[in-house]
XYZ file of C-alpha atoms in Angstrom:
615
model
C 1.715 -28.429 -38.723
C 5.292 -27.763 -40.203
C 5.162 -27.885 -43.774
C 8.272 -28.718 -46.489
C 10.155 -26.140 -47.626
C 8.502 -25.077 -50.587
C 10.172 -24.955 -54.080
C 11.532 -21.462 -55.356
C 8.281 -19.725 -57.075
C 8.392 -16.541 -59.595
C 8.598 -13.323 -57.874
C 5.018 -12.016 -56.461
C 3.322 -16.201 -56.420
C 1.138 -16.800 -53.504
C 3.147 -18.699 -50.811
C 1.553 -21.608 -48.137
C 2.036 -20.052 -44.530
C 4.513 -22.675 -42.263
C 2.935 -23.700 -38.795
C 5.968 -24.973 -35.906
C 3.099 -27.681 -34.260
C 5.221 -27.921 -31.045
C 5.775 -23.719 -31.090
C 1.589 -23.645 -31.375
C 0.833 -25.773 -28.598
C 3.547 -23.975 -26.509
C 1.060 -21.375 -27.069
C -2.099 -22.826 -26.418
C -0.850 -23.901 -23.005
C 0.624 -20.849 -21.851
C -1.655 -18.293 -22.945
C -4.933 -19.803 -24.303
C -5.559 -22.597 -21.792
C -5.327 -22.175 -17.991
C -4.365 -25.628 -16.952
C -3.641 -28.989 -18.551
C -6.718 -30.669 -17.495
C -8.642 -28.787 -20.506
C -7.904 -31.247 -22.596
C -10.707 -34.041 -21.473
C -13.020 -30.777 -21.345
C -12.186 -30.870 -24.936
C -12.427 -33.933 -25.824
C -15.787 -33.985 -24.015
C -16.940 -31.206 -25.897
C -16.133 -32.551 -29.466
C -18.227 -35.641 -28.227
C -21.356 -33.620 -27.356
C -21.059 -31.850 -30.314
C -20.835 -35.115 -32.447
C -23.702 -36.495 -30.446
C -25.765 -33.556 -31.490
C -24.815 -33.809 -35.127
C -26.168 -37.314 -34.696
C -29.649 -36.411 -33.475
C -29.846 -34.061 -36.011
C -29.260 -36.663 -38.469
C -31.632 -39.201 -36.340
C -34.616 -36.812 -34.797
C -36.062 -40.166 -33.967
C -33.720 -42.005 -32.045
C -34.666 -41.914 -28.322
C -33.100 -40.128 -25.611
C -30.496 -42.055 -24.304
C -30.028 -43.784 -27.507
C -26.326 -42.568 -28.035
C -23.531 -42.028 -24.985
C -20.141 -41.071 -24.188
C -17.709 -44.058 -22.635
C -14.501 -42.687 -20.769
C -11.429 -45.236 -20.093
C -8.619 -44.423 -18.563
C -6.201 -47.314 -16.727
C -2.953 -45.530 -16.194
C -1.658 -46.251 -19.782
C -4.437 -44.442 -21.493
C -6.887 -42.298 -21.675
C -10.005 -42.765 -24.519
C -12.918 -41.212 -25.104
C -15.540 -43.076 -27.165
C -19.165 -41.410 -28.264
C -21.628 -42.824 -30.841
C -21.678 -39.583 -32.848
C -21.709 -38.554 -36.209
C -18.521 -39.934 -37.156
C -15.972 -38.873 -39.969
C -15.108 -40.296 -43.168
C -11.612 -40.414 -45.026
C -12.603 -36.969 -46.502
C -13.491 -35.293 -43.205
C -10.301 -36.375 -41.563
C -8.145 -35.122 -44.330
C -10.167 -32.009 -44.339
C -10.471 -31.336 -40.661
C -8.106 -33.193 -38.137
C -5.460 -32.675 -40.251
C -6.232 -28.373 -40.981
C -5.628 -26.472 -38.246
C -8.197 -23.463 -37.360
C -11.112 -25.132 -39.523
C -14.102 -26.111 -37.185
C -14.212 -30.246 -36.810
C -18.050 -29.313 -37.917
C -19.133 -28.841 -41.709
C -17.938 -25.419 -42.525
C -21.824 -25.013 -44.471
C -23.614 -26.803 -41.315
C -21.445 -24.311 -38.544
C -23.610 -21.131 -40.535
C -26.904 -22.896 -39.515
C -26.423 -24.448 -36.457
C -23.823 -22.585 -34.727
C -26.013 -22.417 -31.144
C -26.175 -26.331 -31.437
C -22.399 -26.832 -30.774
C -20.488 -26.220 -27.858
C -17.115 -25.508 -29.688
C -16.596 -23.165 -32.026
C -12.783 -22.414 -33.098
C -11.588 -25.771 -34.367
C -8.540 -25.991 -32.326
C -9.242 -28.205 -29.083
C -7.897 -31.602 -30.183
C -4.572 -29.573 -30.329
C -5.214 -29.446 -26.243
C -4.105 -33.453 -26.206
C -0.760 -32.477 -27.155
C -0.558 -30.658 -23.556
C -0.509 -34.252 -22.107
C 0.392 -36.843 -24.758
C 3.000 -37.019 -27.687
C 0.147 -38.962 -30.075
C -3.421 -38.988 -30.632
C -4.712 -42.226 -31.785
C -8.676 -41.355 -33.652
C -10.306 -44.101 -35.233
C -13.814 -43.131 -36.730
C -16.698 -44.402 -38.957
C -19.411 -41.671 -40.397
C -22.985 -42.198 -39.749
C -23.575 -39.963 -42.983
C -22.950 -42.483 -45.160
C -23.720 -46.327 -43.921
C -21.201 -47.788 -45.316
C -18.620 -46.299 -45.076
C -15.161 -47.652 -43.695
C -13.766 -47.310 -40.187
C -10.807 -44.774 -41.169
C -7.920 -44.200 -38.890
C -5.802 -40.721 -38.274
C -2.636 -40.819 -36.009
C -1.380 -37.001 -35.148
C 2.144 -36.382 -33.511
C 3.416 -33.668 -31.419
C 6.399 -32.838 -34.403
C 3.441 -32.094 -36.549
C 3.358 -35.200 -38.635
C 0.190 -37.661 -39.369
C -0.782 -40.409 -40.942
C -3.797 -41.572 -42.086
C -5.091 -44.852 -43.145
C -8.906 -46.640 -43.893
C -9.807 -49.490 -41.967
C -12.041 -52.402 -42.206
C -15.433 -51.951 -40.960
C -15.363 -54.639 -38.536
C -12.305 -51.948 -36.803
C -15.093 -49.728 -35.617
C -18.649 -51.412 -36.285
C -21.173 -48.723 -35.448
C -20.295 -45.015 -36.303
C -18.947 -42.635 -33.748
C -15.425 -41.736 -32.754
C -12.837 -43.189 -30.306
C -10.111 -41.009 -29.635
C -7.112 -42.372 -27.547
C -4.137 -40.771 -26.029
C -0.806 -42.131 -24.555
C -0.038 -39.619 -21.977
C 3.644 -39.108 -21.425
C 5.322 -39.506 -18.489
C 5.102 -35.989 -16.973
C 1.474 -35.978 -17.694
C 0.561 -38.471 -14.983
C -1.163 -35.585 -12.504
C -3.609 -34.914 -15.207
C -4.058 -38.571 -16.719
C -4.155 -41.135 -13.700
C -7.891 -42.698 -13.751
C -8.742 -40.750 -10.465
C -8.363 -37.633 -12.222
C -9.750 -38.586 -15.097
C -12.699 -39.009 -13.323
C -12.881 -36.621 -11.557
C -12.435 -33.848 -14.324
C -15.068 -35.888 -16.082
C -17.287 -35.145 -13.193
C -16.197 -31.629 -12.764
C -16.824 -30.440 -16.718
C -19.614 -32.939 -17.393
C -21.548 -33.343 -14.158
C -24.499 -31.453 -16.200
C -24.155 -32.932 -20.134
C -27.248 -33.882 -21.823
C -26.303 -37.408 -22.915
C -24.963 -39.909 -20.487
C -21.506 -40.232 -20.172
C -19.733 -43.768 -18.045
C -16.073 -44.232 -17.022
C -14.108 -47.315 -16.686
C -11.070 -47.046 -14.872
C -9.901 -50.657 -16.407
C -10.625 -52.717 -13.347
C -13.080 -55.097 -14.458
C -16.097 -53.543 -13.011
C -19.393 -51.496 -15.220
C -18.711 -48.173 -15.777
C -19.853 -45.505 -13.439
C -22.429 -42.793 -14.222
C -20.712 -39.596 -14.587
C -23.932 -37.004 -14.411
C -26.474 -40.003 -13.360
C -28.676 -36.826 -12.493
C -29.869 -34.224 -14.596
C -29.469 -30.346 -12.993
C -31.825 -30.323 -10.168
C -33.153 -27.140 -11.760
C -34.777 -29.848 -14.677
C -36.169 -31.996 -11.631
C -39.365 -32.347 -10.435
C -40.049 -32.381 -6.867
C -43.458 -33.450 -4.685
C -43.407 -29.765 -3.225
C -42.048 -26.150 -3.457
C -40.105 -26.542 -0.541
C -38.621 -30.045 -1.455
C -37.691 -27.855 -4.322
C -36.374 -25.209 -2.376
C -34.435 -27.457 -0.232
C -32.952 -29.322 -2.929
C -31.828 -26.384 -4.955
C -29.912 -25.037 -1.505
C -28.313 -28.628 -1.158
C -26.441 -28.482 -4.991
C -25.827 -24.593 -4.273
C -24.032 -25.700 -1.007
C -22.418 -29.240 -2.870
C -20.764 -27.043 -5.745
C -19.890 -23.685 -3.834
C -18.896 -24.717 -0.743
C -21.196 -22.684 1.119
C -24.578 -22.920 2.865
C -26.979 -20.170 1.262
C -28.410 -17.278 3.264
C -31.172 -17.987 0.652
C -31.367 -19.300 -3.058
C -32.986 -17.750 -5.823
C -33.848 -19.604 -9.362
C -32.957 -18.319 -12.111
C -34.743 -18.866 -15.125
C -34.300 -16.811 -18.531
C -36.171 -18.807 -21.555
C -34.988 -16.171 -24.289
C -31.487 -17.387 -24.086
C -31.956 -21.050 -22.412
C -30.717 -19.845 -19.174
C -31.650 -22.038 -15.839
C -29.449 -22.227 -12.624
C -29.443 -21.112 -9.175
C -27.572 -17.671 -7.466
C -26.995 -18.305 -3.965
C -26.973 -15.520 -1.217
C -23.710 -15.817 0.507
C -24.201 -15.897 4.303
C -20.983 -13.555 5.226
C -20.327 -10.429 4.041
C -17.551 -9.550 1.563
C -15.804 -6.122 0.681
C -17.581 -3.519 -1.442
C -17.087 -4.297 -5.310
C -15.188 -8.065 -4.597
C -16.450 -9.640 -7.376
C -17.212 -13.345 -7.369
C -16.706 -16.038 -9.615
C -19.615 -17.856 -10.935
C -19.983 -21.148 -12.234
C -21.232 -21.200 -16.223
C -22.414 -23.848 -18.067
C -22.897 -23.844 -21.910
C -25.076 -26.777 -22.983
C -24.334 -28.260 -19.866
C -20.281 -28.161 -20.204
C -18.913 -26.279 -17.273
C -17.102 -23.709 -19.046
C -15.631 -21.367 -16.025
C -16.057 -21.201 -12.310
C -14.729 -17.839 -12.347
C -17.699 -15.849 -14.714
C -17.701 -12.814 -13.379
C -18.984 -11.155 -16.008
C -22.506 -13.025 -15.937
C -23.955 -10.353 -13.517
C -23.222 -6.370 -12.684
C -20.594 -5.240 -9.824
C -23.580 -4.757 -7.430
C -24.553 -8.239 -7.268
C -21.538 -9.161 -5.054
C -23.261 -10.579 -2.594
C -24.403 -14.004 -4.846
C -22.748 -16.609 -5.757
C -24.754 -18.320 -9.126
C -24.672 -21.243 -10.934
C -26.244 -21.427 -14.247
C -26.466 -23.283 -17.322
C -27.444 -21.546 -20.779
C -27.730 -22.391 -24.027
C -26.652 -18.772 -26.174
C -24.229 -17.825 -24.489
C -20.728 -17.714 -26.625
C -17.478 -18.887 -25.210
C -14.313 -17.441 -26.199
C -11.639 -19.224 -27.642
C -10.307 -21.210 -25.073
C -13.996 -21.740 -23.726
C -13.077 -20.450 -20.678
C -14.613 -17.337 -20.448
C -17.813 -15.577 -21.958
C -17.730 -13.537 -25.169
C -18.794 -10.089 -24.403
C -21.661 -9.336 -27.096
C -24.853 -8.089 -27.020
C -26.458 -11.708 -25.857
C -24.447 -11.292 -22.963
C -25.243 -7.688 -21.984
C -29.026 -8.538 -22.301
C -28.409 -11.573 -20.142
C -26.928 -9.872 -17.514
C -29.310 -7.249 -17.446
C -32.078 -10.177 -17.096
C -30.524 -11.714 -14.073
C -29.384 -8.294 -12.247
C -33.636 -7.629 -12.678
C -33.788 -10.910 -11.217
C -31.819 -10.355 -8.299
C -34.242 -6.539 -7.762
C -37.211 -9.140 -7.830
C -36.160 -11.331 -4.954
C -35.098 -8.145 -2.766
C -38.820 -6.686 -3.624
C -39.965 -10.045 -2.450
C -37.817 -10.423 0.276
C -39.110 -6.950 1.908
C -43.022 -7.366 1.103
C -42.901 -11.057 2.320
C -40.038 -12.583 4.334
C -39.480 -9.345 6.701
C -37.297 -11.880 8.895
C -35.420 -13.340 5.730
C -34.943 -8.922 4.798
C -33.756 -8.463 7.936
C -30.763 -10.991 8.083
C -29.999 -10.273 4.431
C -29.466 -6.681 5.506
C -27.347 -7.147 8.596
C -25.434 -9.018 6.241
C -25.573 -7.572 3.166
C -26.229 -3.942 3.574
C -23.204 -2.296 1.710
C -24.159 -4.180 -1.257
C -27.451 -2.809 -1.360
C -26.457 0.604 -0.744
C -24.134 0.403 -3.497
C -27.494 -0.571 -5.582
C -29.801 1.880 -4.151
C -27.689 4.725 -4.988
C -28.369 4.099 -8.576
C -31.537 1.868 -8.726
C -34.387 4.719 -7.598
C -37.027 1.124 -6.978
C -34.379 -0.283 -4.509
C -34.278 3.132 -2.793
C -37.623 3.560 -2.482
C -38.001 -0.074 -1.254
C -34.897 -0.471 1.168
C -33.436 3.084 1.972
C -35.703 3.185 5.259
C -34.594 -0.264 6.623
C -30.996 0.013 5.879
C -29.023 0.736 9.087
C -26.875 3.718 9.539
C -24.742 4.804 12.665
C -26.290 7.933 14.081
C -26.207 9.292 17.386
C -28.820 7.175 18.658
C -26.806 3.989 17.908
C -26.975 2.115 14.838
C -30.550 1.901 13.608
C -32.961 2.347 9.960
C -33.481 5.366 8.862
C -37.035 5.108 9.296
C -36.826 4.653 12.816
C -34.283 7.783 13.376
C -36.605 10.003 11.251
C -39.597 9.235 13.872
C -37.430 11.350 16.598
C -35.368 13.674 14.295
C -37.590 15.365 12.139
C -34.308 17.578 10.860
C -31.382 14.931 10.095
C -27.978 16.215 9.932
C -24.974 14.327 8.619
C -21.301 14.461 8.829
C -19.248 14.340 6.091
C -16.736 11.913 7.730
C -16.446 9.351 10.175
C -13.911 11.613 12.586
C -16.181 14.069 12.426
C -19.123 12.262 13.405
C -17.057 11.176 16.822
C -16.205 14.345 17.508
C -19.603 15.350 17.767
C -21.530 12.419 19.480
C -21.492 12.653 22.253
C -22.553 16.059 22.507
C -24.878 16.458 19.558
C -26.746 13.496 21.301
C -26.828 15.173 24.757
C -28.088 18.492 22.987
C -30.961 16.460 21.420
C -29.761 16.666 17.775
C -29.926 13.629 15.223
C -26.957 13.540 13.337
C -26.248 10.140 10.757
C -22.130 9.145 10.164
C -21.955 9.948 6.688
C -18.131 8.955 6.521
C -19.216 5.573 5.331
C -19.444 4.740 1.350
C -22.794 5.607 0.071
C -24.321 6.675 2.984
C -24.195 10.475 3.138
C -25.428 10.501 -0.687
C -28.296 8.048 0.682
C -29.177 9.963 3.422
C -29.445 12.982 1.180
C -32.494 11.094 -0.546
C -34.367 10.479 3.059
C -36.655 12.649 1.890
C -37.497 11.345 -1.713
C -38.976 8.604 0.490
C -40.244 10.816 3.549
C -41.179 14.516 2.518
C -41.559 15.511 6.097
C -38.100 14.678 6.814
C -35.300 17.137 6.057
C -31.608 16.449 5.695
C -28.538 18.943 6.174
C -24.779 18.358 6.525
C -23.249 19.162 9.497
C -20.975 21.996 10.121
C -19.316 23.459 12.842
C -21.993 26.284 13.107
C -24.866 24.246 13.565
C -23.420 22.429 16.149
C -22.241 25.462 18.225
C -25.524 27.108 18.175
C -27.163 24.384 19.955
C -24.206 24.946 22.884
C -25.375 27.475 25.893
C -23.677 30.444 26.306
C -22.299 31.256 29.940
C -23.318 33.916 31.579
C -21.524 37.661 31.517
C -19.860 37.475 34.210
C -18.248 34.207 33.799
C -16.956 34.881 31.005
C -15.092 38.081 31.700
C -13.757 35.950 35.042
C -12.663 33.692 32.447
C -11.686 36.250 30.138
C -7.607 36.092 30.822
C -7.238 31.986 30.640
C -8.841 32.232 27.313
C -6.506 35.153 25.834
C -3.666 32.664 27.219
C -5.190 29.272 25.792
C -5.660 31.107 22.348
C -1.840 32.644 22.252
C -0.664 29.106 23.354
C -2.925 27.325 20.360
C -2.686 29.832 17.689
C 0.083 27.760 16.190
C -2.381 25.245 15.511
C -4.899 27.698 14.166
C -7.378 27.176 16.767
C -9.524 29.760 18.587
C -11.183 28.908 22.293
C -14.282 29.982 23.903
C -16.456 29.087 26.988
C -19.728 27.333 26.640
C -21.976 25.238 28.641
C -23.207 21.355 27.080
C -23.551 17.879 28.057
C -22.467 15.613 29.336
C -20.796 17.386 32.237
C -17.881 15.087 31.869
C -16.522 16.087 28.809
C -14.310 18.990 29.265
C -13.704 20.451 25.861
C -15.171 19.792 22.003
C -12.799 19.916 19.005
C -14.810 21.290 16.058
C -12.204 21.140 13.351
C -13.404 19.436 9.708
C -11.260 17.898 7.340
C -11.748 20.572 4.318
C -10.748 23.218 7.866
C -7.488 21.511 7.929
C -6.852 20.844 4.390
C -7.497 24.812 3.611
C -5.399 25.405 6.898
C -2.507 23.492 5.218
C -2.612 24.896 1.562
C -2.797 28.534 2.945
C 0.068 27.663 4.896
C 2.109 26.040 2.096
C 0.973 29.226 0.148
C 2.776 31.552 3.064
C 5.917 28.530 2.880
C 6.137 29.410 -1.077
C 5.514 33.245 -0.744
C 7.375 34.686 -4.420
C 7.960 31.764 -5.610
C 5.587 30.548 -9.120
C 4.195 28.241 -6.533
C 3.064 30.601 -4.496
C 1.719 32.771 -6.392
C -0.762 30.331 -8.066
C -1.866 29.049 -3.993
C -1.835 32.808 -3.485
C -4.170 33.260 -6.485
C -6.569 30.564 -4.625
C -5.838 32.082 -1.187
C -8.985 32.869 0.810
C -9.576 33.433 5.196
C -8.966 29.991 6.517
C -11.449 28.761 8.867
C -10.117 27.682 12.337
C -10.903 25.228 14.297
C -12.270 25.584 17.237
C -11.318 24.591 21.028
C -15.225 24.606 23.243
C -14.542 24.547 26.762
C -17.370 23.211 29.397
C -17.781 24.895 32.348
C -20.213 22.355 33.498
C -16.722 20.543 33.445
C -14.948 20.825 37.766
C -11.677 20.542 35.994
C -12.517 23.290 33.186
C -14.115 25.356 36.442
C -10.456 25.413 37.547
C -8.517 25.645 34.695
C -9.719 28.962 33.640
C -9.314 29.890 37.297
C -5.756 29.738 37.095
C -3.598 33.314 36.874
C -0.312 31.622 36.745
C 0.728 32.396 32.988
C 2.784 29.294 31.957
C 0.452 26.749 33.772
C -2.670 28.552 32.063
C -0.959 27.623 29.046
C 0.026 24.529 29.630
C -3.722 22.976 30.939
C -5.044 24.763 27.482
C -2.798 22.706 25.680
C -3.552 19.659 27.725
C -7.322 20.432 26.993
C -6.783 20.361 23.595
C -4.781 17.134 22.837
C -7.117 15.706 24.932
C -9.860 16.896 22.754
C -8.111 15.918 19.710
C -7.518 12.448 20.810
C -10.848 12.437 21.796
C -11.771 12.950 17.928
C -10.129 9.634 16.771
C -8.430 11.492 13.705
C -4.705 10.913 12.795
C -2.999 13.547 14.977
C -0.125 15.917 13.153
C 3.043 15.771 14.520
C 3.514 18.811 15.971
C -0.050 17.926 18.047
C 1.736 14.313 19.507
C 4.763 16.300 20.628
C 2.120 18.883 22.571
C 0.665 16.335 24.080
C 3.666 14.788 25.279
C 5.272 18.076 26.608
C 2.080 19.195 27.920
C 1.591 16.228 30.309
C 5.393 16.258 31.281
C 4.710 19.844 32.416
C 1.545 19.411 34.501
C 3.436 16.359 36.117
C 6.545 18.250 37.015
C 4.094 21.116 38.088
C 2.209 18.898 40.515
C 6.059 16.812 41.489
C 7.007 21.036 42.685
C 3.691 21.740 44.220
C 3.868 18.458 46.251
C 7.538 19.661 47.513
């Protein structure tokens, strides 16, 4: 609060720092708070916290025994609790400070984990809506004490004055704002209410609004968290759990698991979200501290894995940050998370020894997620990596069920490689797994970890070429001329041709061309682009042979039977070129420029060929 200038001192005397009120709570709104409508969170919070001061300082009183009252007509919005109440001295000493804790700086040392709030700056948080806050309080410390009054104004002034007793006659707090006139969104009893109900739903003590119309107050959390409930039978329980997980996310569950963590007061729900979401989309969660919602966007409460849960928790060591809107990352937290993401190991293990139906749905579902956890969690790998589904050339199935056929698994190191070789890796009998796909080479890598007799290989060009017949002698010296002629017309492309014999019949030709081929391909020629240059002589430095790709004809294939039949030079060339942009677009990868144009000029020449022939 903006202090008088101070009179002239000697050189090197202490000076009193000057605080602009209206400057701080510029701040507070546009870089501490998120919204407006923290300011009844805070006004909650210093309730709770004076409610628990007042058990402390009456173990006996029953449960119950002291409440929160919210009113709020239009004109005004109070907040009245029974709690411990200030005296003259506390209100001088705290309301009027800024950045000293509205708790007893000796009792904050000792009971730190019994109070929501921490920083001593949320009844600054009114000023975001009103111009004046109106506090009238009585101290329970002391049982006689006077009501005493302290009015605070957004231009940094106060005033503070004692009261009669009769002004407040038990002890507690009422603190009353006047919102102003742009303030009405955030202030108008149905929001009042219903940001009562969204920060308080799960308090402790019972908290009742009056919206000024006559009527009793309604119960703002009539119901404890269902996690505190008792129910006639596990599945009631079960059920009833779901129900708030699908009330306060907005979901139904694919399953919910309870969370329970006595070391730190933890209890709450995290519910399995039906749908899939992208790899590493983290979630917001919603986290209670001493049953004041403090964020519904937590994601740091559990590890990037856990994407696929949505959770819901309350705890009671968990630190906020300043503007109780986040969690303070300390050790508590780290140890927390930890706990849960154990948690969340334990239902999977559950899931797959005793719900195989409940496994199997969470796995259609959620089977990137658990990848991204077995990869790094050897238990999970051990436990899942045989039931998680993979595309392989016998559709998509489990692992386990693909290493009952395939005692040798190969695997592609990309997806356009895999469709390349499908089709005809299928028809030759070999098992090959679409490693393209995040995680899922690396996993299949670790089959055998889980199945010694299995063995895994990556798939290269090589392999797959072996498994293709031969022709016979003579066929291939027939064919010897059309192949000279189909490897002078693709040699721009780096691509040799032979003659083999494979399945299906239909297919007339098999790109084998990898993506490290064509990146080496590319660098070798940048390195011949750049010859004497510095450039080039540090590619040239790296230069090695680059590997080709490599154009397989089918003569099981009628049309390749003709093709390589043909003796006229340019239309030999031309059906080789046709053979291979077929073959390429047959592969599914991005296709180079210089491969689109062949394709269009190649089928322009076979159609003017058979428009002459026709003639």
């Amino acid at each position: 609060m903006t202090l008088p200038d101070a009179p002239s001192s000697p050189a090197g005397a202490d000076r009193t720092f000057q605080v602009d009120l209206r400057g701080l709570v510029d701040l507070l709104s546009h870089h501490l708070y998120s919204s407006p409508r923290v300011y009844l969170r805070e006004l909650l919070q210093n309730a709770v916290d004076a409610l628990t001061a007042r058990h402390a300082l009456e173990p006996a009183a029953p449960a119950g025994a002291f409440g929160i009252r919210l009113y709020a007509d239009g004109s005004a919005v109070r907040v009245e609790d029974d709690g411990v109440g200030l005296t003259e001295a506390d209100v001088h000493s705290f309301l009027a400070t800024i950045g000293r804790s509205s708790k007893r700086a000796e009792q904050v040392a000792e009971q730190r984990g019994d109070f929501i709030g921490q920083f001593g700056i949320g009844l600054l948080s009114c000023f975001l809506v009103a111009d004046e806050i109106h506090v009238v309080s009585r101290s329970a410390r002391t049982p006689d004490a006077p009501a005493v009054e302290w009015r605070g104004r957004g231009d940094g002034s106060y005033t503070i004055r004692t009261l009669r007793s009769s002004a407040r006659p038990r002890p507690g707090t009422t603190v009353t704002l006047t919102p102003r006139a742009d303030a009405g969104e955030w202030t108008r009893p149905t929001q009042v209410r219903a940001l009562a109900r969204h920060f308080g739903s799960l308090l402790r003590h019972p908290v009742t609004f009056d919206d000024g119309s006559g009527g009793p107050g309604a119960a703002v959390n009539p119901e404890p968290a269902p996690w505190a409930r008792t129910y006639p039978t596990p599945g009631a329980r079960s059920r009833a759990l779901a129900a708030y997980g699908e009330d306060v996310l907005g979901f139904t569950p694919l399953d919910t698991i309870e969370l329970d963590l006595p070391a730190v007061g933890l209890k709450g729900i995290a519910c399995v979200l039906p749908q899939a979401v992208p790899a590493g989309r983290r979630h917001g969660h919603r986290v209670h501290v001493k049953g004041m919602l403090l964020s519904e966007q937590a994601d740091e409460i559990l590890p990037e894995w856990a994407f696929f849960v949505r959770c819901v928790v309350d705890a009671e060591s968990l630190r906020p940050t300043a503007s109780r809107e986040s969690l303070y990352e300390d050790d508590t937290l780290a140890a927390v998370r930890d706990a849960l993401a154990e948690r969340l190991r334990a239902w999977i293990a559950w899931a797959a020894a005793s719900d195989p139906d409940l496994l199997a749905r969470f796995l259609h579902v959620h089977h990137l997620a658990v990848k991204s956890l077995a990869v790094h969690d050897d238990e999970i790998l051990r436990m899942l990596l045989p039931w998680l589904p993979f595309e392989t050339t016998d559709g998509h199935t489990t692992l386990d069920e693909f290493a009952r056929t395939h005692r040798t698994v190969l695997v592609t190191s990309s997806v356009e490689e895999f469709r390349q070789v499908a089709a005809i890796a299928s028809a030759a009998g070999l098992g090959v797994v679409n490693g393209g796909y995040t995680y899922d080479r690396e996993l299949v890598h670790r089959l055998p970890e889980i199945r010694p007799q299995t063995s895994v290989a990556d798939l290269d060009p090589a392999t797959l070429t072996a498994h293709l017949d031969p022709v016979d002698r003579e066929t291939e010296l027939a064919a010897a001329a059309y192949l000279a002629r189909a490897r002078e017309a693709l040699a721009v492309f780096d691509c040799d041709v032979a003659l083999r014999t494979f399945q299906p019949a239909s297919a007339p030709a098999l790109l084998v061309d990898s993506r490290e081929a064509r990146h080496e391909r590319t660098r070798s020629q940048l390195a011949r682009e750049q010859e004497g240059g510095l450039w080039g002589d540090i590619l040239g430095a790296l230069r090695q042979e680059a590997p080709r790709a490599q154009l397989i004809l089918n003569q099981l294939n009628p049309l390749v039977r003709t093709a390589v039949a043909i003796d006229e030079p340019e239309l030999a060339r031309t059906s080789a070129e046709a053979l291979y942009g077929q073959a390429a677009l047959l592969s599914r990868r991005p296709l180079r420029p210089a491969e689109s144009s062949l394709i269009n000029r190649s089928f322009l020449d076979l159609l003017a060929h058979a428009l002459r022939k026709d003639h």
